[in-house]
PDB file of C-alpha atoms in Angstrom:
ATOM      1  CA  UNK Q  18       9.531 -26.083  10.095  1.00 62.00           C
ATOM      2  CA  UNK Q  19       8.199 -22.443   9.373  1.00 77.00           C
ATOM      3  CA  UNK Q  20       8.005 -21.322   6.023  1.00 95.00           C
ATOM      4  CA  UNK Q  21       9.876 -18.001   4.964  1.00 98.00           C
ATOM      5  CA  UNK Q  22       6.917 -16.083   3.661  1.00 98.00           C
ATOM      6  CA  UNK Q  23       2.915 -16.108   4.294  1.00 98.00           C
ATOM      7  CA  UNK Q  24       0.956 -14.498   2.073  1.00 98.00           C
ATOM      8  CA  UNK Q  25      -2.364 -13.740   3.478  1.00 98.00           C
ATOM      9  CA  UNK Q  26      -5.357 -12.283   1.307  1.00 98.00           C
ATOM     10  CA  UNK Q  27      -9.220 -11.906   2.631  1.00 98.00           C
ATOM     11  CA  UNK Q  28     -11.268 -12.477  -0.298  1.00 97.00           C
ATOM     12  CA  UNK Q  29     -15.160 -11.553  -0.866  1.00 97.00           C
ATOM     13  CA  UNK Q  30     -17.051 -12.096  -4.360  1.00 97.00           C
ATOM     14  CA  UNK Q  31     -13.793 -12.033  -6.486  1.00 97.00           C
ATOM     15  CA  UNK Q  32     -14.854 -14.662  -9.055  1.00 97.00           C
ATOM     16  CA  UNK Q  33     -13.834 -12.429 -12.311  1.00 96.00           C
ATOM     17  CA  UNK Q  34     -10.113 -11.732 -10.434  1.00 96.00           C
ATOM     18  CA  UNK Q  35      -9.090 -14.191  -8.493  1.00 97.00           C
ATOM     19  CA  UNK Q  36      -8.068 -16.809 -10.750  1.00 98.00           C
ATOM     20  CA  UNK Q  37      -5.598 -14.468 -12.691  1.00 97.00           C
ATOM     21  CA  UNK Q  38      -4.098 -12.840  -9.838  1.00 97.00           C
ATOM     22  CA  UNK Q  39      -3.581 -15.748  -7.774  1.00 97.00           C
ATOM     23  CA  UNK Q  40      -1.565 -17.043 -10.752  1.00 97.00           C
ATOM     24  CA  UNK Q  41       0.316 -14.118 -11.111  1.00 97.00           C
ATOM     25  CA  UNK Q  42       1.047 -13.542  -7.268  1.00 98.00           C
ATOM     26  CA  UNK Q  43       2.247 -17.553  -7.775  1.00 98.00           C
ATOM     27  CA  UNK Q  44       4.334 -17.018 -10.528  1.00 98.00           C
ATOM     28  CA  UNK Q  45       6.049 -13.829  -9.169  1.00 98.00           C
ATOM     29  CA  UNK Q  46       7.098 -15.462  -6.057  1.00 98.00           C
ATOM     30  CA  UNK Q  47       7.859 -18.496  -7.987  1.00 98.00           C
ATOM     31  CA  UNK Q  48      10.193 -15.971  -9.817  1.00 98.00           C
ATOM     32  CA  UNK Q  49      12.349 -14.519  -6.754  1.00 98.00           C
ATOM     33  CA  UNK Q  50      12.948 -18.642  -5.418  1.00 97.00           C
ATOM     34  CA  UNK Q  51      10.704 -17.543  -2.055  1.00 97.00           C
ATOM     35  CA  UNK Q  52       9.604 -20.766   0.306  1.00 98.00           C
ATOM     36  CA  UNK Q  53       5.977 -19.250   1.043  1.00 98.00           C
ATOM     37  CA  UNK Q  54       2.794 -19.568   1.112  1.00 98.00           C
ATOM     38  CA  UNK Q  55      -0.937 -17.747   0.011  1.00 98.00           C
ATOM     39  CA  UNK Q  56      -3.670 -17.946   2.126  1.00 98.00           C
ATOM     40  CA  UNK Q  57      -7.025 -16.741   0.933  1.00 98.00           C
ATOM     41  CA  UNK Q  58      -9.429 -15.764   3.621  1.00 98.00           C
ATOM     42  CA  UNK Q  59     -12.586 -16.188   1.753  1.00 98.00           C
ATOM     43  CA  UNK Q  60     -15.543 -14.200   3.940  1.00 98.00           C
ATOM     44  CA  UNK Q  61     -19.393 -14.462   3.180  1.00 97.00           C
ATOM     45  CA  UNK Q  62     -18.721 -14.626  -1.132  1.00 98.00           C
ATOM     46  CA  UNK Q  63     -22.289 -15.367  -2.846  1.00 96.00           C
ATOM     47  CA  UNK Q  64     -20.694 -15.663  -6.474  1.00 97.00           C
ATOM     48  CA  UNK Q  65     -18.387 -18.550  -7.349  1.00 98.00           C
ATOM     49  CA  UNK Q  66     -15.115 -18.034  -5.493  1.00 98.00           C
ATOM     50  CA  UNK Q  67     -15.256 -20.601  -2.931  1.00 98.00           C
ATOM     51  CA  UNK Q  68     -15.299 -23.095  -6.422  1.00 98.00           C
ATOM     52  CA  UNK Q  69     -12.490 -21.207  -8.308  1.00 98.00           C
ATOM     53  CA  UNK Q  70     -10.751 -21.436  -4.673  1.00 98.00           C
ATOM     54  CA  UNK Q  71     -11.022 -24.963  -4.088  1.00 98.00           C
ATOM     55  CA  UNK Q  72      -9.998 -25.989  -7.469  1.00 98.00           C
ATOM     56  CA  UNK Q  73      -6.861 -23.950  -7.705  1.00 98.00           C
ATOM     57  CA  UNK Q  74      -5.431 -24.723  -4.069  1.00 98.00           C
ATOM     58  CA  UNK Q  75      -5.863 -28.419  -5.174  1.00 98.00           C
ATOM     59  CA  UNK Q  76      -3.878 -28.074  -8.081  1.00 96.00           C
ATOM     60  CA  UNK Q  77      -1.230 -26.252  -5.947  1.00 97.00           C
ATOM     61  CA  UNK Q  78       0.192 -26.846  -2.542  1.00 96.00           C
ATOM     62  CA  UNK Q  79       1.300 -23.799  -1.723  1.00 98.00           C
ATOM     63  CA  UNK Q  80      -2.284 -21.928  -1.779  1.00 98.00           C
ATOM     64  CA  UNK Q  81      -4.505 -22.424   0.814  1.00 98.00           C
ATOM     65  CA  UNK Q  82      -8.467 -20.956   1.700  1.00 98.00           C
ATOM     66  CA  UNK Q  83     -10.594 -21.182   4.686  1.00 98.00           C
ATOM     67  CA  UNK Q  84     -14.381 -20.504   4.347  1.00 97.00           C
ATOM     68  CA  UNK Q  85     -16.274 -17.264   6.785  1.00 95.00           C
ATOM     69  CA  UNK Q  86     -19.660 -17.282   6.208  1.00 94.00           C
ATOM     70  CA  UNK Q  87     -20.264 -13.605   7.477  1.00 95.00           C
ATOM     71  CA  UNK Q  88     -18.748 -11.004   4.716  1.00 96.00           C
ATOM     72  CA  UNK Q  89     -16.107  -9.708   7.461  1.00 96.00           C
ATOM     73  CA  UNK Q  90     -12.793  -8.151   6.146  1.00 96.00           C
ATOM     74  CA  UNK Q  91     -11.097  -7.817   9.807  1.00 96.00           C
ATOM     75  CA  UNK Q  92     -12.342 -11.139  10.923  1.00 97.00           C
ATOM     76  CA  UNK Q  93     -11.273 -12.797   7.930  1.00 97.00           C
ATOM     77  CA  UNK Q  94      -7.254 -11.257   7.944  1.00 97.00           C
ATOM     78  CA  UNK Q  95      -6.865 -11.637  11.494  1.00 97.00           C
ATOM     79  CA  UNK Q  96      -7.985 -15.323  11.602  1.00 97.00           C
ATOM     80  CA  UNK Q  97      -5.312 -15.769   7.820  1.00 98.00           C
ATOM     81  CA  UNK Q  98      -2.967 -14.468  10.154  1.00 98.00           C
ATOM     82  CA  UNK Q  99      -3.248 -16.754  13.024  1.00 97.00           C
ATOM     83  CA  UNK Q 100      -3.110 -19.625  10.317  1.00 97.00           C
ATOM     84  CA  UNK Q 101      -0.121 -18.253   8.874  1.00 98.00           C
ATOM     85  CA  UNK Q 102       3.279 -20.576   9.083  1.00 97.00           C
ATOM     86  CA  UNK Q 103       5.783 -18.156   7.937  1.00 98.00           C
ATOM     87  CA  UNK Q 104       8.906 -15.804   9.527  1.00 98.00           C
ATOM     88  CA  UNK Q 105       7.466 -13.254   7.660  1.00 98.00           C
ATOM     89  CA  UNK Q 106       3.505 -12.617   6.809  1.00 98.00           C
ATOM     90  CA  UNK Q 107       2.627  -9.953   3.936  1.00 98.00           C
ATOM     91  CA  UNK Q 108      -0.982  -8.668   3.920  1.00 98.00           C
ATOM     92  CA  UNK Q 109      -2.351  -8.448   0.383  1.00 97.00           C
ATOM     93  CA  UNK Q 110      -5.232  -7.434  -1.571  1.00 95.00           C
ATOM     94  CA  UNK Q 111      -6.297  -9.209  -4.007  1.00 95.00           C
ATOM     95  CA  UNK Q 112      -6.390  -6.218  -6.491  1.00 92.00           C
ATOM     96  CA  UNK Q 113      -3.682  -4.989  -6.104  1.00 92.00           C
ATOM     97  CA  UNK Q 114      -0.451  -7.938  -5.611  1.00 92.00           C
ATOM     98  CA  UNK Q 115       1.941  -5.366  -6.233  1.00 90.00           C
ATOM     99  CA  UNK Q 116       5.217  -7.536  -5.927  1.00 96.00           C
ATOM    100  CA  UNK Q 117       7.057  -4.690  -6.169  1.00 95.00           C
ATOM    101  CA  UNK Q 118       6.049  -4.251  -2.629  1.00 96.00           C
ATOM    102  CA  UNK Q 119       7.408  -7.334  -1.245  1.00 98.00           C
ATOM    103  CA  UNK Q 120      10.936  -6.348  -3.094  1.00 98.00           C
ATOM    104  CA  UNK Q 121      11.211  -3.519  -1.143  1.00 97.00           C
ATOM    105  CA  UNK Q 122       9.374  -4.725   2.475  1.00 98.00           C
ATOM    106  CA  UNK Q 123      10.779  -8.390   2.744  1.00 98.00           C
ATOM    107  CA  UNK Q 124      14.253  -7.336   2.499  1.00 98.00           C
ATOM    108  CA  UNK Q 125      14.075  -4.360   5.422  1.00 98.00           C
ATOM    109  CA  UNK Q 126      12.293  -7.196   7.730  1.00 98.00           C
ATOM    110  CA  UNK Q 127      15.172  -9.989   7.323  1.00 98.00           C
ATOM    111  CA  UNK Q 128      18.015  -7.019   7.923  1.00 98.00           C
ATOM    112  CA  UNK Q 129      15.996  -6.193  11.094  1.00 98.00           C
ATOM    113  CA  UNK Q 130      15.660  -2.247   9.753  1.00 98.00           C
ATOM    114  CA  UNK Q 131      11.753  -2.917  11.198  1.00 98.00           C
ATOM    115  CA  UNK Q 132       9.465  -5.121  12.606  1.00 98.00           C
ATOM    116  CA  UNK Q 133       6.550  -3.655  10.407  1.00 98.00           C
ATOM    117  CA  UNK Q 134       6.566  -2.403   6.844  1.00 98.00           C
ATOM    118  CA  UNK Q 135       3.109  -0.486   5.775  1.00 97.00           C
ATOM    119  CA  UNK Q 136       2.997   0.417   2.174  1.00 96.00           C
ATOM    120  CA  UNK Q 137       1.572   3.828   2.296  1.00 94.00           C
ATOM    121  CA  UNK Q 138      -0.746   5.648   0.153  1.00 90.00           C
ATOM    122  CA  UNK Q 139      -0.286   8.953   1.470  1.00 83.00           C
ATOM    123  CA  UNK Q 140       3.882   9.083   2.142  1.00 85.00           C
ATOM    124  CA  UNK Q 141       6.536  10.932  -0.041  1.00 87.00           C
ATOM    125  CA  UNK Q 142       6.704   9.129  -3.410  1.00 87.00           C
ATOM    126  CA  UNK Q 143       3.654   7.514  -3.479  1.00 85.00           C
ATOM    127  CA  UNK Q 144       0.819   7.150  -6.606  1.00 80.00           C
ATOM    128  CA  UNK Q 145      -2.680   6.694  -5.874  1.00 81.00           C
ATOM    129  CA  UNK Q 146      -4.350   5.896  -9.134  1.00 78.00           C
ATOM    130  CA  UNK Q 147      -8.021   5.722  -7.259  1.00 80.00           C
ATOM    131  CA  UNK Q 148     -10.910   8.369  -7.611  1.00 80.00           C
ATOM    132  CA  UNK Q 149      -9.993  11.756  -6.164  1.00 80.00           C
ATOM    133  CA  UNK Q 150     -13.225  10.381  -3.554  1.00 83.00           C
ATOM    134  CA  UNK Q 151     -11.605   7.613  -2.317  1.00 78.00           C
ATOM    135  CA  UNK Q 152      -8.535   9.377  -1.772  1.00 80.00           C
ATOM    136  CA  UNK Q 153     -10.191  12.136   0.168  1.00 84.00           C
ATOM    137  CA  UNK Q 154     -11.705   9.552   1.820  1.00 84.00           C
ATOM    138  CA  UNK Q 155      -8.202   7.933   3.045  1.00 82.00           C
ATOM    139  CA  UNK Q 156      -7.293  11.287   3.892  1.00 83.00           C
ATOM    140  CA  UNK Q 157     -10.098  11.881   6.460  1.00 87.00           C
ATOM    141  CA  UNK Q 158      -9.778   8.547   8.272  1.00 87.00           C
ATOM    142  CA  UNK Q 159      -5.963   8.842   8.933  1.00 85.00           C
ATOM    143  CA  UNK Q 160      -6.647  12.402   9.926  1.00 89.00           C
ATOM    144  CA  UNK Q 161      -9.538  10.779  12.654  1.00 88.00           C
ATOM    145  CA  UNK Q 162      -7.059   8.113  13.684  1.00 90.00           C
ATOM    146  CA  UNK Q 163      -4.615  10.868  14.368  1.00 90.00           C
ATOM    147  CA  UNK Q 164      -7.294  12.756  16.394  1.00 89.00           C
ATOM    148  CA  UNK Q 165      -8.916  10.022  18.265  1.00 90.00           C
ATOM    149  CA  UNK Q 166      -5.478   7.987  18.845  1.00 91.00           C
ATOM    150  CA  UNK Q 167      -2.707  10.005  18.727  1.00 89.00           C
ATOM    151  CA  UNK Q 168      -1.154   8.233  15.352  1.00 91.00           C
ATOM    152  CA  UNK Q 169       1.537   9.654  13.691  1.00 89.00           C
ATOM    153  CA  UNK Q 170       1.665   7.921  10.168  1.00 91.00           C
ATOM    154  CA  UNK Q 171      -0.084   8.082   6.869  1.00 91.00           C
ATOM    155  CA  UNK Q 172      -2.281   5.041   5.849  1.00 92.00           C
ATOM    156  CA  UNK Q 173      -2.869   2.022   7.694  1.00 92.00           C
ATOM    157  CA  UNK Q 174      -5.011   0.331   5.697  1.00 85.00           C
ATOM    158  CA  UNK Q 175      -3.882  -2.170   2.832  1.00 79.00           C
ATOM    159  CA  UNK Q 176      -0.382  -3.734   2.347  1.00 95.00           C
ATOM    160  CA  UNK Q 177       1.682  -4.357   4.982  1.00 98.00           C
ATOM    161  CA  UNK Q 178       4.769  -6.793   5.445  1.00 98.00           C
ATOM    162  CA  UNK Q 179       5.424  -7.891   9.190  1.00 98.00           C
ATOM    163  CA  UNK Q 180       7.464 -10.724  11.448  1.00 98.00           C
ATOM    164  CA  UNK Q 181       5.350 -12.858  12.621  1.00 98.00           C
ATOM    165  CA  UNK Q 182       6.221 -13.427  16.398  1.00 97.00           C
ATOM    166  CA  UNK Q 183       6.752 -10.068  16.787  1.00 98.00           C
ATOM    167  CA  UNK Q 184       3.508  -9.179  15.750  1.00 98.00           C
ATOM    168  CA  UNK Q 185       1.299 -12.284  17.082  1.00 97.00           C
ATOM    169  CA  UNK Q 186       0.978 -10.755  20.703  1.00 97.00           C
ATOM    170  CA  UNK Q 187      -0.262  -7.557  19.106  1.00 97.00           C
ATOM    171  CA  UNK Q 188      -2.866  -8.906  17.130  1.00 97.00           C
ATOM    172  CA  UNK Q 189      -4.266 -10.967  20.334  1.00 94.00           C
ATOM    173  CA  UNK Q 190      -4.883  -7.665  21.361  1.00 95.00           C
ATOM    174  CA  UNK Q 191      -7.107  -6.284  18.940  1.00 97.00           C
ATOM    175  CA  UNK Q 192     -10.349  -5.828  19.682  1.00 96.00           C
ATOM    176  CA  UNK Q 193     -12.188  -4.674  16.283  1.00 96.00           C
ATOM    177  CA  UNK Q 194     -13.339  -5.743  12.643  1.00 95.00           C
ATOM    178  CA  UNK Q 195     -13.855  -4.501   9.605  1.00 93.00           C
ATOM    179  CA  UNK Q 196     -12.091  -2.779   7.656  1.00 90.00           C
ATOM    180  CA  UNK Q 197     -10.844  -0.684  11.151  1.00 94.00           C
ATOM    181  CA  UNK Q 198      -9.047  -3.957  11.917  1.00 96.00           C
ATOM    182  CA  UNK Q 199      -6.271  -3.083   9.916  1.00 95.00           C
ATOM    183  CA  UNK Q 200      -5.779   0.422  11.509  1.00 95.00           C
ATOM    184  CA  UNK Q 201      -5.971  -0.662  15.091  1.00 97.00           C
ATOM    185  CA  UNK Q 202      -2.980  -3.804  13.925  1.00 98.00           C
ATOM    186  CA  UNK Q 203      -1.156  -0.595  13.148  1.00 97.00           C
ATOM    187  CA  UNK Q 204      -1.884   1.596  15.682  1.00 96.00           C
ATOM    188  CA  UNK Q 205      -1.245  -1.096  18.048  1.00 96.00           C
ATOM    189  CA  UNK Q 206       2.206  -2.169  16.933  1.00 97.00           C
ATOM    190  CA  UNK Q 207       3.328   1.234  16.919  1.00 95.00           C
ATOM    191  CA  UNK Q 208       2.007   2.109  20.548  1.00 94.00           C
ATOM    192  CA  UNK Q 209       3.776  -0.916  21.711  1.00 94.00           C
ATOM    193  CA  UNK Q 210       7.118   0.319  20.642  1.00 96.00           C
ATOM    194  CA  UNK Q 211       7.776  -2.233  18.044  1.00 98.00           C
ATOM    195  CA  UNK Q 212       9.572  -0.141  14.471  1.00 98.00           C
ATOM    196  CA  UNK Q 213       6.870   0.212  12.418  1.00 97.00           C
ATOM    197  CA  UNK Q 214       8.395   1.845   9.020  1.00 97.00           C
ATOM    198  CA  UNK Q 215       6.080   3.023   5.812  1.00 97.00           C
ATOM    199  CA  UNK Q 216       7.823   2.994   2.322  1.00 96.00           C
ATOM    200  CA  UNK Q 217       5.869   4.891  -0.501  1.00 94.00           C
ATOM    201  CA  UNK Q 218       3.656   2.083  -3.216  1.00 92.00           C
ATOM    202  CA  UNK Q 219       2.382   2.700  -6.669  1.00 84.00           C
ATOM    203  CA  UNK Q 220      -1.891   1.773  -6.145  1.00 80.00           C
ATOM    204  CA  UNK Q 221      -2.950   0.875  -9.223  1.00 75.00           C
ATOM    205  CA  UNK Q 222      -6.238  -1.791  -8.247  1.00 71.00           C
ATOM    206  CA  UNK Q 223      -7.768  -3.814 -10.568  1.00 66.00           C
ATOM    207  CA  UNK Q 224     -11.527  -3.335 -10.416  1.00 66.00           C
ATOM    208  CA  UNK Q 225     -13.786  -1.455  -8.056  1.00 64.00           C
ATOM    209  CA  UNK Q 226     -13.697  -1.522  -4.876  1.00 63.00           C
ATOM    210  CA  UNK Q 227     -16.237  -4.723  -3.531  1.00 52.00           C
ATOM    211  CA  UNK Q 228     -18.150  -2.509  -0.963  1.00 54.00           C
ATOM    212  CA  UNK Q 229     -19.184   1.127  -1.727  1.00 62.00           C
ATOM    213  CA  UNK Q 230     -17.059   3.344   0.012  1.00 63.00           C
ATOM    214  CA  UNK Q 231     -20.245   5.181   2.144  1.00 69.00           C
ATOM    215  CA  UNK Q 232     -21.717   1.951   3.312  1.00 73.00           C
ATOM    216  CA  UNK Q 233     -18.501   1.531   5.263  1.00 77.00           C
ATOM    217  CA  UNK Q 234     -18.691   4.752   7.118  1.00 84.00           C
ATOM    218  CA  UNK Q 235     -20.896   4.229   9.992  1.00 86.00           C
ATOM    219  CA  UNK Q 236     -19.178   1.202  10.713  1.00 85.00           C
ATOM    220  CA  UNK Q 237     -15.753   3.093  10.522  1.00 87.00           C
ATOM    221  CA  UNK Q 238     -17.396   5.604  12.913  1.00 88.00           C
ATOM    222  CA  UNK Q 239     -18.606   2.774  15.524  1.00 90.00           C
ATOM    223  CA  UNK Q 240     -15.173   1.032  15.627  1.00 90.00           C
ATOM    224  CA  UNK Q 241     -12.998   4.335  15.948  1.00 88.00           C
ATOM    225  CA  UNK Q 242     -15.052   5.219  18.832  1.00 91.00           C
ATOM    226  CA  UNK Q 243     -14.565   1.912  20.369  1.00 91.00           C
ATOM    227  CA  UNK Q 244     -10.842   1.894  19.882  1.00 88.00           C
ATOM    228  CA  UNK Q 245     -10.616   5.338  21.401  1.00 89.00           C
ATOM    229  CA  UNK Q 246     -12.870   4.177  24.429  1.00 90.00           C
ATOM    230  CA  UNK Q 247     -10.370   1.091  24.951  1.00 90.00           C
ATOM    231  CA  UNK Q 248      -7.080   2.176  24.005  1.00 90.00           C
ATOM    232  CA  UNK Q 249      -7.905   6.386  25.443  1.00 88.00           C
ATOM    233  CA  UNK Q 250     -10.024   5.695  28.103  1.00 89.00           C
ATOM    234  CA  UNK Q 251      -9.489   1.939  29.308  1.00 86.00           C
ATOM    235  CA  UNK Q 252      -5.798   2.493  28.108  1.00 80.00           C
ATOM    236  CA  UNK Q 253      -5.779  -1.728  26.867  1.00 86.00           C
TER     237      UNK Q 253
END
């Protein structure tokens, strides 16, 4: 029988976070009577997270982990997804597990209001705590995304609520990793026709990001160009 809610979070080096947000993330969902589940997508972590990992899921049913051995943020939440159980699947960070998010997205999924809910950065009503850098930063890729592939939104990358067999056939399709994963699960649903809606979130993230932000650019670069030479050109 499926669960109600997967929780799916890729996790790399996170051994001075994890342990305290995983137990607040518990508790909160604990708090609102949810039938779920958290799945932590551990990918290529050198520090002691696959430990903290494997001692708190076997204290607690409802968390699982898988192991990656290559530090892969794409690989690592598309494969959490695939394992997922639930109707519904939310796609966290594990500094951030804003629950206020899952208030506002959970509820818009079961009244059928969308088959996607991305927690935007960038949209009306939004606060982005992060360096004015990073925020630039989100700024140029969604205006490249828009360029290279036509989309019409405002952030694609981080949170994002979804149903689950809506979305499965979409994510077979995908054909990137990364952190350009997320954008092309986006970019995807919404050229498929499936109602995609963004609601406004208050970013507030716990530590630093885990990779600098300019090590991630020419790897941004190579899979934009890729998805514009398969979704543009191939038209797949």
């Amino acid at each position: 029988m499926a669960l109600h809610l997967s929780v799916v979070i890729p996790v790399y080096n996170e051994e001075s976070i994890i342990a305290q947000a995983a137990e607040e993330l518990r508790q909160g969902l604990d708090a609102r009577g949810l039938d779920y589940e958290i799945i932590f997508a551990e990918n290529g972590s050198r520090d002691a997270t696959p430990r903290i990992l494997e001692e708190l899921c076997s204290k607690n049913p409802r968390l699982r982990w898988f192991h990656s051995e290559t530090p892969n943020y794409g690989v690592a939440l598309k494969a959490g997804i695939l394992k997922a159980r639930g109707t519904y699947v939310v796609c966290d960070e594990i500094d951030l597990c804003d629950l206020t998010f899952y208030d506002s997205a959970l509820p818009r999924l079961e009244r059928g209001e969308a088959d996607m809910v991305v927690g935007s950065k960038a949209a009306k009503g939004s606060s982005d705590e992060r360096p004015l850098v990073r925020r630039a930063a989100t700024r140029v890729h969604n205006k490249l995304l828009r360029v290279a592939l036509g989309f019409q939104g405002t952030d694609t990358h981080g949170l994002k609520a979804f149903r689950r067999e809506a979305l499965l056939p979409v994510i077979q399709k995908c054909v990137v990793d990364m952190d350009v994963f997320a954008s092309e699960f986006v970019i995807r649903a919404w050229r498929e026709g499936l109602n995609v809606m963004e609601i406004p979130i208050q970013l507030h993230e716990k530590r630093q990001p885990s990779i600098h932000l300019f090590r991630r650019v020419p790897n941004v670069l190579k899979n934009v160009g890729k998805l514009f030479y398969v979704i543009r050109i191939r038209g797949t």
